[in-house]
Short mmCIF file of C-alpha atoms and ligand atoms in Angstrom, two decimals:
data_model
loop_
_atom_site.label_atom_id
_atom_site.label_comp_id
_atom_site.label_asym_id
_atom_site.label_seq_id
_atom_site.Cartn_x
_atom_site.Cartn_y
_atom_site.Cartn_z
CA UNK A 1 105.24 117.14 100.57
CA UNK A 2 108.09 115.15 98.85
CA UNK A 3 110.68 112.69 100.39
CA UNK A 4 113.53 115.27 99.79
CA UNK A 5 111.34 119.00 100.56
CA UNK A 6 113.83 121.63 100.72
CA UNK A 7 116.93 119.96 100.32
CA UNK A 8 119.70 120.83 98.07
CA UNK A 9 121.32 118.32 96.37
CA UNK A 10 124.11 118.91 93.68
CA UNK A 11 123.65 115.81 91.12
CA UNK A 12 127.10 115.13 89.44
CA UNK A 13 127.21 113.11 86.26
CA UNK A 14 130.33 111.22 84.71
CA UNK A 15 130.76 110.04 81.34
CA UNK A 16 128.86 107.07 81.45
CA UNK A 17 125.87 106.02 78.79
CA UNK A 18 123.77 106.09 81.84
CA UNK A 19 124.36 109.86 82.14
CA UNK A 20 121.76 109.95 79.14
CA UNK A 21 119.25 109.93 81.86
CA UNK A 22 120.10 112.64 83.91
CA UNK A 23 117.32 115.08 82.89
CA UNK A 24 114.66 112.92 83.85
CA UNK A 25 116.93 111.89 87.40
CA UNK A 26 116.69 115.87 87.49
CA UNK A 27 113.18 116.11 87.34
CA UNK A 28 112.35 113.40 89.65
CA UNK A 29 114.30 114.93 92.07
CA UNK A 30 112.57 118.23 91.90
CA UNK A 31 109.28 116.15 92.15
CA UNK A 32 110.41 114.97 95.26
CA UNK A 33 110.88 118.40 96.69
CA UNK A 34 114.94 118.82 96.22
CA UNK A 35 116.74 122.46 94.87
CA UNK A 36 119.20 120.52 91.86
CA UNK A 37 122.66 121.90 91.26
CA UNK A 38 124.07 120.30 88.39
CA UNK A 39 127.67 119.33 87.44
CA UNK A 40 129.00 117.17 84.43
CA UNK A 41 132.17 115.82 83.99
CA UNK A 42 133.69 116.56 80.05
CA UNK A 43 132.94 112.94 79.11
CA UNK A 44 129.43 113.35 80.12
CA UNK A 45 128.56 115.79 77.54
CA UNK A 46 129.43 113.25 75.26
CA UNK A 47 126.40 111.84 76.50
CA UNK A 48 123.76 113.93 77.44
CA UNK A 49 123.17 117.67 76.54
CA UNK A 50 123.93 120.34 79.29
CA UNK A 51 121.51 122.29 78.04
CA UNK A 52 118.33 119.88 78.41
CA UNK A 53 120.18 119.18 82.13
CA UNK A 54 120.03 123.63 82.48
CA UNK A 55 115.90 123.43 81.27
CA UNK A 56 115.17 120.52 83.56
CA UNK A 57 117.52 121.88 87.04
CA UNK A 58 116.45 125.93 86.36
CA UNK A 59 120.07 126.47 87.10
CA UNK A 60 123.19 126.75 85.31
CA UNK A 61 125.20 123.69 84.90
CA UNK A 62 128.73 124.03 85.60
CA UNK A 63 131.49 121.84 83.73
CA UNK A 64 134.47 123.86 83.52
CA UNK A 65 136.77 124.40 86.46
CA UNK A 66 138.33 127.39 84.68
CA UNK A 67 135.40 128.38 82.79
CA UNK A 68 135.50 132.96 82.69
CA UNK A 69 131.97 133.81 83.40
CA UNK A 70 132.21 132.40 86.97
CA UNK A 71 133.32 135.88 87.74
CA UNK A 72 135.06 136.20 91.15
CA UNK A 73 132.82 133.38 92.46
CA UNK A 74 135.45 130.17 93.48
CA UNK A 75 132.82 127.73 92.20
CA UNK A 76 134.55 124.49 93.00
CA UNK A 77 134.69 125.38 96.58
CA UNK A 78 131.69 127.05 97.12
CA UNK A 79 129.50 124.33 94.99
CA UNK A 80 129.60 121.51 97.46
CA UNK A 81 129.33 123.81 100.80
CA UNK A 82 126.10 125.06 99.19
CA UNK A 83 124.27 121.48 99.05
CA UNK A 84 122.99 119.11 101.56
CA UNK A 85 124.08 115.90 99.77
CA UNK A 86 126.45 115.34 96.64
CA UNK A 87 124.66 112.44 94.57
CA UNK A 88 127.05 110.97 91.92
CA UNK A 89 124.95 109.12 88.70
CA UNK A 90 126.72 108.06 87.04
CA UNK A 91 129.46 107.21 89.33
CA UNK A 92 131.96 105.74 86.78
CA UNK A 93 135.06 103.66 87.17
CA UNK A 94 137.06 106.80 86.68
CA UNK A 95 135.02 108.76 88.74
CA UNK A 96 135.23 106.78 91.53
CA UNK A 97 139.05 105.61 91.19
CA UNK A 98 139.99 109.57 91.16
CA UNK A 99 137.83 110.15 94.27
CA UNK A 100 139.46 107.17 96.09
CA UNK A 101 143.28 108.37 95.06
CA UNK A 102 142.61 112.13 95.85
CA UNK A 103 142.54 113.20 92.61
CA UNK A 104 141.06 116.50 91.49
CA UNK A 105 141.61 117.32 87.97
CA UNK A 106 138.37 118.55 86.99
CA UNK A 107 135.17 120.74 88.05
CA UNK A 108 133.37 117.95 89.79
CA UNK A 109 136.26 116.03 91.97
CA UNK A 110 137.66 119.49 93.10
CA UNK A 111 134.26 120.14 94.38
CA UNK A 112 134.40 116.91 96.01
CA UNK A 113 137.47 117.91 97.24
CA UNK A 114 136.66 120.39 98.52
CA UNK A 115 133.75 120.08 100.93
CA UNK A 116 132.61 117.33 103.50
CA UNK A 117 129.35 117.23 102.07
CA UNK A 118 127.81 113.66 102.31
CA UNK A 119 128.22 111.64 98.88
CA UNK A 120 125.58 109.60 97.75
CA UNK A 121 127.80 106.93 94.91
CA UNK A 122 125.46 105.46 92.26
CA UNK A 123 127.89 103.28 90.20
CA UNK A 124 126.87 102.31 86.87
CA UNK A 125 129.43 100.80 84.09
CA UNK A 126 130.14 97.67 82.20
CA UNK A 127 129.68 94.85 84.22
CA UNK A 128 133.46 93.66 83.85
CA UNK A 129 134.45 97.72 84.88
CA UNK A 130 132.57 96.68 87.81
CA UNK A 131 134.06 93.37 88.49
CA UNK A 132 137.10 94.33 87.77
CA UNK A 133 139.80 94.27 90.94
CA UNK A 134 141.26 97.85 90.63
CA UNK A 135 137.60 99.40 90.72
CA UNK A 136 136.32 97.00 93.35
CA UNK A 137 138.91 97.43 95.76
CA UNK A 138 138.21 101.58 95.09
CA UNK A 139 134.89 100.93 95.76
CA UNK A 140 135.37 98.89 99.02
CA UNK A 141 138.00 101.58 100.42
CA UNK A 142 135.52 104.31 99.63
CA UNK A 143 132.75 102.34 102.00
CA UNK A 144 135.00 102.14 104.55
CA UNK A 145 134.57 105.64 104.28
CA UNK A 146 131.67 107.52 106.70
CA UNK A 147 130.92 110.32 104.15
CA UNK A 148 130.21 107.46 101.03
CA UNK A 149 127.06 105.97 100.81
CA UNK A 150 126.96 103.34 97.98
CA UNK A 151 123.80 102.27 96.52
CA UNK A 152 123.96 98.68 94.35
CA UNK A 153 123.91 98.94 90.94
CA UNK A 154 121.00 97.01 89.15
CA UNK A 155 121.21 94.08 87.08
CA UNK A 156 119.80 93.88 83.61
CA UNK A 157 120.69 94.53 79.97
CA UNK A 158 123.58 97.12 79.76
CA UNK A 159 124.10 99.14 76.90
CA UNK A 160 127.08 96.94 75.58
CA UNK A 161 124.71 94.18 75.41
CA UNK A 162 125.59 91.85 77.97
CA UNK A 163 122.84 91.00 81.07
CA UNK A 164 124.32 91.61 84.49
CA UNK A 165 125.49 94.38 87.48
CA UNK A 166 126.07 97.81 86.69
CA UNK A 167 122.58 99.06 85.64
CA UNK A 168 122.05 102.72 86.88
CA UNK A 169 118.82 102.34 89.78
CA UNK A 170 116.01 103.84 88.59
CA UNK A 171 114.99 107.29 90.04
CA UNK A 172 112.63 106.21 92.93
CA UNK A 173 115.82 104.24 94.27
CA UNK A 174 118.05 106.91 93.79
CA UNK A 175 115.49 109.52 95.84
CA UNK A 176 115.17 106.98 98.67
CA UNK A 177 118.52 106.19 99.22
CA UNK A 178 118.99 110.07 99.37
CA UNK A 179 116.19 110.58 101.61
CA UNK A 180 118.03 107.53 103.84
CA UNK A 181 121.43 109.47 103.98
CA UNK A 182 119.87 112.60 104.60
CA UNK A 183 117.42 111.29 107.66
CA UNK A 184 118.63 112.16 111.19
CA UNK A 185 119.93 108.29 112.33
CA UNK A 186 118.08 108.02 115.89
CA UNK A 187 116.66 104.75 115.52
CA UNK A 188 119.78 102.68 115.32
CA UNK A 189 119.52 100.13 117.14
CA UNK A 190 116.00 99.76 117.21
CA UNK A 191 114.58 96.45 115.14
CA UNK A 192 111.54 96.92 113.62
CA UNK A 193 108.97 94.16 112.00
CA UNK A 194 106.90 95.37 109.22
CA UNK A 195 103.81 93.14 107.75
CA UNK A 196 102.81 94.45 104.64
CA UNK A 197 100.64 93.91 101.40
CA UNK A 198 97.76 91.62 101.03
CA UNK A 199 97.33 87.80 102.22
CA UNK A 200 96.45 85.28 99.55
CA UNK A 201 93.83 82.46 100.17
CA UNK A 202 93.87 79.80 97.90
CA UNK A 203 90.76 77.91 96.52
CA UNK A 204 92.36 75.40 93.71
CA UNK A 205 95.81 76.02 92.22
CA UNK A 206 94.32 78.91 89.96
CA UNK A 207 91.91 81.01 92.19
CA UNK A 208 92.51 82.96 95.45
CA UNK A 209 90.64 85.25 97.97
CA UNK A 210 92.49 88.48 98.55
CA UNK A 211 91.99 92.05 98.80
CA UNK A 212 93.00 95.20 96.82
CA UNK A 213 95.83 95.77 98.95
CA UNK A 214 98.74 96.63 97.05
CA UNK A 215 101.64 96.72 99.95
CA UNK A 216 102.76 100.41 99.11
CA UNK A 217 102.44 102.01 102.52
CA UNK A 218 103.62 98.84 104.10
CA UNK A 219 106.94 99.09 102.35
CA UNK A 220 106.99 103.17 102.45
CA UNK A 221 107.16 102.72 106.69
CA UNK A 222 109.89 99.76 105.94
CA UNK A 223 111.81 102.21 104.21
CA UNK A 224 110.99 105.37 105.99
CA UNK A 225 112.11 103.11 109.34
CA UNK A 226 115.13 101.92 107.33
CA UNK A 227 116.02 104.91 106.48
CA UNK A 228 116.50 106.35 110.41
CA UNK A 229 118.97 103.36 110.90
CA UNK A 230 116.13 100.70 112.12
CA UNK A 231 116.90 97.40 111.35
CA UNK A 232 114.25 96.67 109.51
CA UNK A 233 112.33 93.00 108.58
CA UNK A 234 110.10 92.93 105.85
CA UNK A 235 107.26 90.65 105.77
CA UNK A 236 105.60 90.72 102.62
CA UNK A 237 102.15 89.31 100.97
CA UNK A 238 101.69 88.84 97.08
CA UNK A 239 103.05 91.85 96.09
CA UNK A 240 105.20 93.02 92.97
CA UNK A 241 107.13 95.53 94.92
CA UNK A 242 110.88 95.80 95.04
CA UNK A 243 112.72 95.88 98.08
CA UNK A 244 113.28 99.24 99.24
CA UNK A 245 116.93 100.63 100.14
CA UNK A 246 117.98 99.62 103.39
CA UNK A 247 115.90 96.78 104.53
CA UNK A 248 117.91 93.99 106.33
CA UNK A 249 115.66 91.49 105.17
CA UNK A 250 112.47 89.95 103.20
CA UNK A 251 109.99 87.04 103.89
CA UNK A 252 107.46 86.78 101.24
CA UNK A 253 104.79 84.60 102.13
CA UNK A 254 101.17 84.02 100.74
CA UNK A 255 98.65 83.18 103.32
CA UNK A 256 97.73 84.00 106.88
CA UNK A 257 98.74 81.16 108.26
CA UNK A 258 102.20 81.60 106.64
CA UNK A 259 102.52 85.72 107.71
CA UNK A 260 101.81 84.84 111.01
CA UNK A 261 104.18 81.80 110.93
CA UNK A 262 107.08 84.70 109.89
CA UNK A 263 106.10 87.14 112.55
CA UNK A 264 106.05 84.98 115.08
CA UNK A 265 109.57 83.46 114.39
CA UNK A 266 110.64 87.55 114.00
CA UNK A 267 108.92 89.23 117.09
CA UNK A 268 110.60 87.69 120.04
CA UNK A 269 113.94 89.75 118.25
CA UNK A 270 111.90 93.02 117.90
CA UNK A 271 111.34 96.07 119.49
CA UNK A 272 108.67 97.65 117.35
CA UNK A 273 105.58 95.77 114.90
CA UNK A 274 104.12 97.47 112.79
CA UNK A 275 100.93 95.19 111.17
CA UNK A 276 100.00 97.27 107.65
CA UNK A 277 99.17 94.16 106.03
CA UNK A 278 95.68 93.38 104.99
CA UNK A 279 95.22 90.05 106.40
CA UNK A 280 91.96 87.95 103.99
CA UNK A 281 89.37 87.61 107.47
CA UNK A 282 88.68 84.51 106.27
CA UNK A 283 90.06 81.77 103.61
CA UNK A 284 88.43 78.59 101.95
CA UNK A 285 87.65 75.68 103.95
CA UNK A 286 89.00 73.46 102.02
CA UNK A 287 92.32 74.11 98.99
CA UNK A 288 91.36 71.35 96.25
CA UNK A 289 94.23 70.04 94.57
CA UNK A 290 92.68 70.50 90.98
CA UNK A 291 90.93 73.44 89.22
CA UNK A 292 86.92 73.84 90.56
CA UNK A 293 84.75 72.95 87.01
CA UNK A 294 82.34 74.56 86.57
CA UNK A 295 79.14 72.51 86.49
CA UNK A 296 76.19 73.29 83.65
CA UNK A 297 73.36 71.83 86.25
CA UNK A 298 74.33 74.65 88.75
CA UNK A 299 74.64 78.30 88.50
CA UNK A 300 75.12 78.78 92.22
CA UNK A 301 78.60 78.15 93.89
CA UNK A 302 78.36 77.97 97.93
CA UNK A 303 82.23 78.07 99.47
CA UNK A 304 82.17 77.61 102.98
CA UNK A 305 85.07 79.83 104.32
CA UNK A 306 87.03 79.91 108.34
CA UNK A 307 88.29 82.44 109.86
CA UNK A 308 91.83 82.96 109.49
CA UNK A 309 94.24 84.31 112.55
CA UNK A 310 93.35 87.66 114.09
CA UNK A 311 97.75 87.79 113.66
CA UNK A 312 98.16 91.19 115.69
CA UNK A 313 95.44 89.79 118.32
CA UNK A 314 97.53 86.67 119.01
CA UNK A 315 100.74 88.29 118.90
CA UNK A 316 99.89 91.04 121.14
CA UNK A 317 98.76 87.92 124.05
CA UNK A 318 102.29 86.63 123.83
CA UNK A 319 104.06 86.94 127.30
CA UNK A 320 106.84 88.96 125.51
CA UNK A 321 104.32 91.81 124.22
CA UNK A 322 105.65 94.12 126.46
CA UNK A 323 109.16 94.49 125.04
CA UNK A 324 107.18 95.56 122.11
CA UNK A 325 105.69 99.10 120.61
CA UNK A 326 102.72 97.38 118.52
CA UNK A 327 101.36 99.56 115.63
CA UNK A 328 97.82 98.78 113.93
CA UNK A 329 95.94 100.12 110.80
CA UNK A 330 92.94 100.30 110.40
CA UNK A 331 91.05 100.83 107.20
CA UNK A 332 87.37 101.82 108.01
CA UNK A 333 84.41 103.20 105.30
CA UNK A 334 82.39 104.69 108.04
CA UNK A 335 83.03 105.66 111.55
CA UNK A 336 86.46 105.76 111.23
CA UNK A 337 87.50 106.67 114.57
CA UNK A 338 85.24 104.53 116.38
CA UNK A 339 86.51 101.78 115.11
CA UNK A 340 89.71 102.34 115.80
CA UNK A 341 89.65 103.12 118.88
CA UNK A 342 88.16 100.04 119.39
CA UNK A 343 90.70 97.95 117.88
CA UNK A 344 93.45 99.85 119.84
CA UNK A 345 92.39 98.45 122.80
CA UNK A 346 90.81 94.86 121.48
CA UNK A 347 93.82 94.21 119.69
CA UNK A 348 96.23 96.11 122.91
CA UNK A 349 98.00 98.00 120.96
CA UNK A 350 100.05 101.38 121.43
CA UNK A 351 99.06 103.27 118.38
CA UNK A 352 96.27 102.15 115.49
CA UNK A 353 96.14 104.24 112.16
CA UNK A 354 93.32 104.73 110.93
CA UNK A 355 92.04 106.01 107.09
CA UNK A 356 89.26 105.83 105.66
CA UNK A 357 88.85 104.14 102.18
CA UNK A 358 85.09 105.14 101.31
CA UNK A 359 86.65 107.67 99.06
CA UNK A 360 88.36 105.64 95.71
CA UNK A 361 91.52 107.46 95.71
CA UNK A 362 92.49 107.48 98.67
CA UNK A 363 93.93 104.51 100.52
CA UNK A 364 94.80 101.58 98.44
CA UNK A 365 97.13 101.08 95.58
CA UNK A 366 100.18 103.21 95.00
CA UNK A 367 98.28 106.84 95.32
CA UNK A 368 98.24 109.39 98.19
CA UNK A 369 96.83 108.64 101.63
CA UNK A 370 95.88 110.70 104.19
CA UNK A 371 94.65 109.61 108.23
CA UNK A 372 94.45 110.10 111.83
CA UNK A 373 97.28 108.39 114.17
CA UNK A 374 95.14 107.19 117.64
CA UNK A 375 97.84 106.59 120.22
CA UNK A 376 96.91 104.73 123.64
CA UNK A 377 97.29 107.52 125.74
CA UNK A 378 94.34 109.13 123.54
CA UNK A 379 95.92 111.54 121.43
CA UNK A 380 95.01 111.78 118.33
CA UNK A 381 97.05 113.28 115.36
CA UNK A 382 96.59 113.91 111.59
CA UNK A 383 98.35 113.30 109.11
CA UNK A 384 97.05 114.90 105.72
CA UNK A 385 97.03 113.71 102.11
CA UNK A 386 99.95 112.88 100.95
CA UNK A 387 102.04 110.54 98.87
CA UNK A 388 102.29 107.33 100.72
CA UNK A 389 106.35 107.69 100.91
CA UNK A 390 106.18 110.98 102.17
CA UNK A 391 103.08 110.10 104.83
CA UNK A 392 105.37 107.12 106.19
CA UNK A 393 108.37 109.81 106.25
CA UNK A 394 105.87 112.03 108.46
CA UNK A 395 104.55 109.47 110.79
CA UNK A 396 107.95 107.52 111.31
CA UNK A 397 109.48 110.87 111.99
CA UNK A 398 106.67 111.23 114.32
CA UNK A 399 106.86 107.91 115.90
CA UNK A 400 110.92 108.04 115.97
CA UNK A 401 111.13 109.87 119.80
CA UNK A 402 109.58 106.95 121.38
CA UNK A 403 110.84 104.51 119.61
CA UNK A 404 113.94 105.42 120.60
CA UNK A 405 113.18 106.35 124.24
CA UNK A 406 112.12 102.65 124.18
CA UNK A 407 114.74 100.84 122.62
CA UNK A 408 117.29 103.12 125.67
CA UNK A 409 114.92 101.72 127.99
CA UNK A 410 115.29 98.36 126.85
CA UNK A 411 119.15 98.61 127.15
CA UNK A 412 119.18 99.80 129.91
CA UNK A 413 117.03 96.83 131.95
CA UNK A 414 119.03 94.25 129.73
CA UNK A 415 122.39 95.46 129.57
N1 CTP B 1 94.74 92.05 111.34
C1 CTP B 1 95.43 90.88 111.61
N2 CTP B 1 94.88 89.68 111.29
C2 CTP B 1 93.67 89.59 110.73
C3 CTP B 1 92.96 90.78 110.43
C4 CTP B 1 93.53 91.99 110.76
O1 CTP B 1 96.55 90.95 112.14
N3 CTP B 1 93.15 88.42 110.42
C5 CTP B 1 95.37 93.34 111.69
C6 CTP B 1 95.59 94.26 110.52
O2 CTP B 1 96.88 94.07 109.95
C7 CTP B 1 95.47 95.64 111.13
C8 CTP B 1 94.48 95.43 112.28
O3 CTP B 1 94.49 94.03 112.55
O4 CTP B 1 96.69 96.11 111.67
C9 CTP B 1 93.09 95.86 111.97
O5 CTP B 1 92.69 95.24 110.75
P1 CTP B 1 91.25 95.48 110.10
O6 CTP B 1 91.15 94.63 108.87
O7 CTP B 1 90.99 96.96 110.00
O8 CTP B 1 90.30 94.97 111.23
P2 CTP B 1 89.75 93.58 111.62
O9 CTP B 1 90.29 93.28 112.98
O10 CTP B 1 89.97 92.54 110.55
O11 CTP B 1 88.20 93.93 111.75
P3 CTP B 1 87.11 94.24 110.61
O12 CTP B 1 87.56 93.53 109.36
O13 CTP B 1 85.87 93.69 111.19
O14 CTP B 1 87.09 95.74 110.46
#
C-alpha cells in the first residue's frame, strides 16, 4: 500500500540541473504505488539520460512531438488524457512562462495543452530566475489557476553556488503533495488539531526524560488530514521532522505543560483532536539550573518525579468538548484491546487507536505500523501493516465521512 497505489502520473522534466534527478523521482514514485509516464523537454536531455529515465519508468520516454515511430498514435493529445496528474520537476522559468502564455512548441506543453489533467508545478531554478518579476508574476497567474498546484521550492545550496529558494523538494515532498492534489477534498472546512511526537522533561540543562517516540504517524495524519482540505494545526514535541505539505500551521513545544498550553489555546477553534503524541507520564520534580555532578560517595541517584497532565483527559472535561470529534492512541504491550477500550471511555473519547508495540518493528520510529481503530459506538476496525503515511491515508480516509457529517452539522446549528 503506497500513498499514490494505482495512479498514473506522467512526470515531465525541463531543462533544469535539477532534472539530473529524475530517475530516482521515478523510482520513488513507483515505490509509492504510481504507473510513471515520462516526458523530457530537449534541454533536459542535456541533463539527464532518457535512457536511465526508460530503465527506471518501464516505459518509453517521449521527447519529440514529431518523432516517426509514434505510428498513428497522436501522442501529445492522448499522453495527458491517459494520466491522473501531470507533475512538472523541474518546472523551469521557461517551462512555466510558456504554460502561462499558451505556448505549445514542444512535446510536453502541447500535452499540457492539450488535456485538463491536474498539474502538479515543482519549480526549481536559480534563485534570481525565481525572484525575478517576469517569472513571478507567471507563477502567481498560474495559482490563480484551479488546475495548478504549486509546491515551494526549497532553500539551500543551488548548483550555481549561491544559498537560497529554488532547490527542487526532495521526493517524499513531491509524492505528498501529489497524493494532496489527488485526494477527494471533503474535509474542507473542517479544522483539525494534531499533537504529535514525544514530550521532553527536563532534569538540568543537559538531560531529559522522554520516550522513543519519533512523531512520524503524528505528522503522516497531519498530512493525510491536510491533504483532504482540513485545516490542519500541528502541535509538535522534540522532533526533527519537516513540516509536511499543506499544514496551516506549527507549534513546537517541549514539555507537557507547554503541549497542553498549545492545545488548549487551539481547541476552542477546532472541530476534530487528534492526541498521537506520547506525552512523558511523569517529569522531574524539580529542573536544576546547572548540570547534576555526579558524586564519587554515591552510586545511587533517587529523582523524585510528578505526574504531568493527563492533556486529552482535561481537554475532553472542557464545557466545549462536544463541538469536538476527540481521537486517542493508544500504545499497549499486552492486552491491547482492553486497554483501549478503557481509555475510550476514561479519557471520553469518540475513537482510540490502538497498536501494540511488544513487537520491535512495529510502532515507533519511522517504520510500518499496523492496529485496530475502537470507535465509541463499539466497532472495531483494522487497519494492517503498513507504512505509517499510507496507514494515516487509510484511517483518515476512513474517518473523513464523519468528520464531515460533523463539521455540516456544526454549520448548520451555528450558521
Ligand atoms: N495522553 C495525554 N497526556 C498524558 C498521557 C497520555 O494526553 N499525560 C494521551 C495520549 O496522547 C494518548 C492517550 O492519552 O492519546 C493514551 O495514552 P497512553 O500513554 O496510551 O495512556 P496513558 O493514559 O498514559 O496510560 P498508561 O501509560 O498507563 O498506559
Amino acid at each position: 500500500m503506497g500513498l499514490l497505489d494505482g495512479k498514473r502520473i506522467l512526470l515531465g522534466l525541463g531543462g533544469g540541473i535539477s532534472a539530473y534527478k529524475g530517475p530516482e523521482l521515478v523510482r520513488r514514485l513507483r515505490d509509492a504505488g504510481a504507473d510513471v509516464q515520462v516526458v523530457v523537454t530537449a534541454a533536459a536531455t542535456h541533463f539527464v539520460s532518457p535512457l536511465a529515465l526508460e530503465v527506471v519508468s518501464g516505459h518509453p520516454v517521449y521527447q519529440d512531438l514529431w518523432r516517426a515511430d509514434a505510428g498513428s498514435r497522436i501522442v501529445h493529445t492522448d499522453l495527458g488524457k491517459d494520466v491522473d496528474l501531470i507533475v512538472l520537476a523541474p518546472a523551469t522559468a521557461d517551462l512555466i512562462g510558456k504554460i502561462r502564455h499558451g505556448l505549445a512548441d514542444d512535446l510536453l506543453t502541447t500535452t499540457i495543452m492539450a488535456c485538463r489533467t491536474p498539474v502538479l508545478v515543482c519549480p526549481a531554478m536559480n534563485t534570481e530566475m525565481l525572484g525575478n518579476p517576469l517569472v513571478a508574476a507567471n507563477i502567481d497567474h498560474l495559482r490563480t489557476l484551479p488546475r495548478y498546484t504549486f509546491l515551494e521550492p526549497g532553500v539551500g545550496l543551488l548548483a550555481c553556488g549561491i544559498t537560497g529558494p529554488g532547490r527542487q523538494p526532495d521526493p517524499p515532498e513531491i509524492i505528498q503533495a501529489a497524493a494532496a492534489v489527488l485526494a477527494p477534498n471533503d474535509l474542507v472546512g473542517v479544522r483539525a488539531l494534531v499533537s504529535a511526537g514525544p514530550t521532553h522533561e527536563p532534569l538540568d540543562p543537559v538531560r531529559y526524560l522522554g520516550n522513543r517516540s519519533s512523531g512520524t504517524m503524528g505528522f503522516a495524519l497531519a498530512r493525510a488530514l491536510a491533504a483532504r482540505g482540513a485545516e490542519v494545526t500541528l502541535v509538535a514535541g522534540p522532533v526533527t521532522l519537516r513540516t509536511p505539505v499543506g499544514i496551516a500551521r506549527r507549534i513546537d513545544v517541549e514539555t507537557a505543560d507547554e503541549m497542553l498550553a498549545a492545545l488548549e489555546g487551539a481547541f476552542p477553534s477546532s472541530d476534530l483532536l487528534v492526541m498521537s503524541a506520547a506525552v512523558a507520564d511523569y517529569r522531574p520534580r524539580e529542573r536544576q539550573d546547572t548540570k547534576i555532578k555526579k558524586r564519587a560517595s554515591e552510586s545511587d541517584l533517587s529523582l523524585p518525579l510528578f505526574r504531568t497532565p493527563d492533556i486529552l483527559l482535561s481537554l475532553s472535561r472542557r464545557p466545549d468538548r462536544a463541538r469536538l470529534l476527540l481521537l486517542g492512541f493508544a500504545a499497549e504491550t499486552n492486552d491491547v484491546a482492553g486497554y483501549a477500550r478503557q481509555k475510550l471511555v476514561e479519557k471520553d473519547l469518540d475513537w482510540i487507536f490502538a497498536n501494540d508495540v511488544s513487537t520491535a518493528e512495529l510502532g515507533f520510529g519511522p517504520g510500518d505500523n499496523a492496529g485496530q481503530l475502537f470507535a465509541r459506538d463499539g466497532s472495531v476496525t483494522t487497519f494492517d501493516r503498513a507504512a505509517k503515511d499510507a496507514l494515516a491515508t487509510a484511517l483518515v480516509a476512513h474517518l473523513a465521512p464523519t468528520l464531515s457529517a460533523h463539521r455540516a452539522t456544526l454549520e448548520a446549528s451555528h450558521p
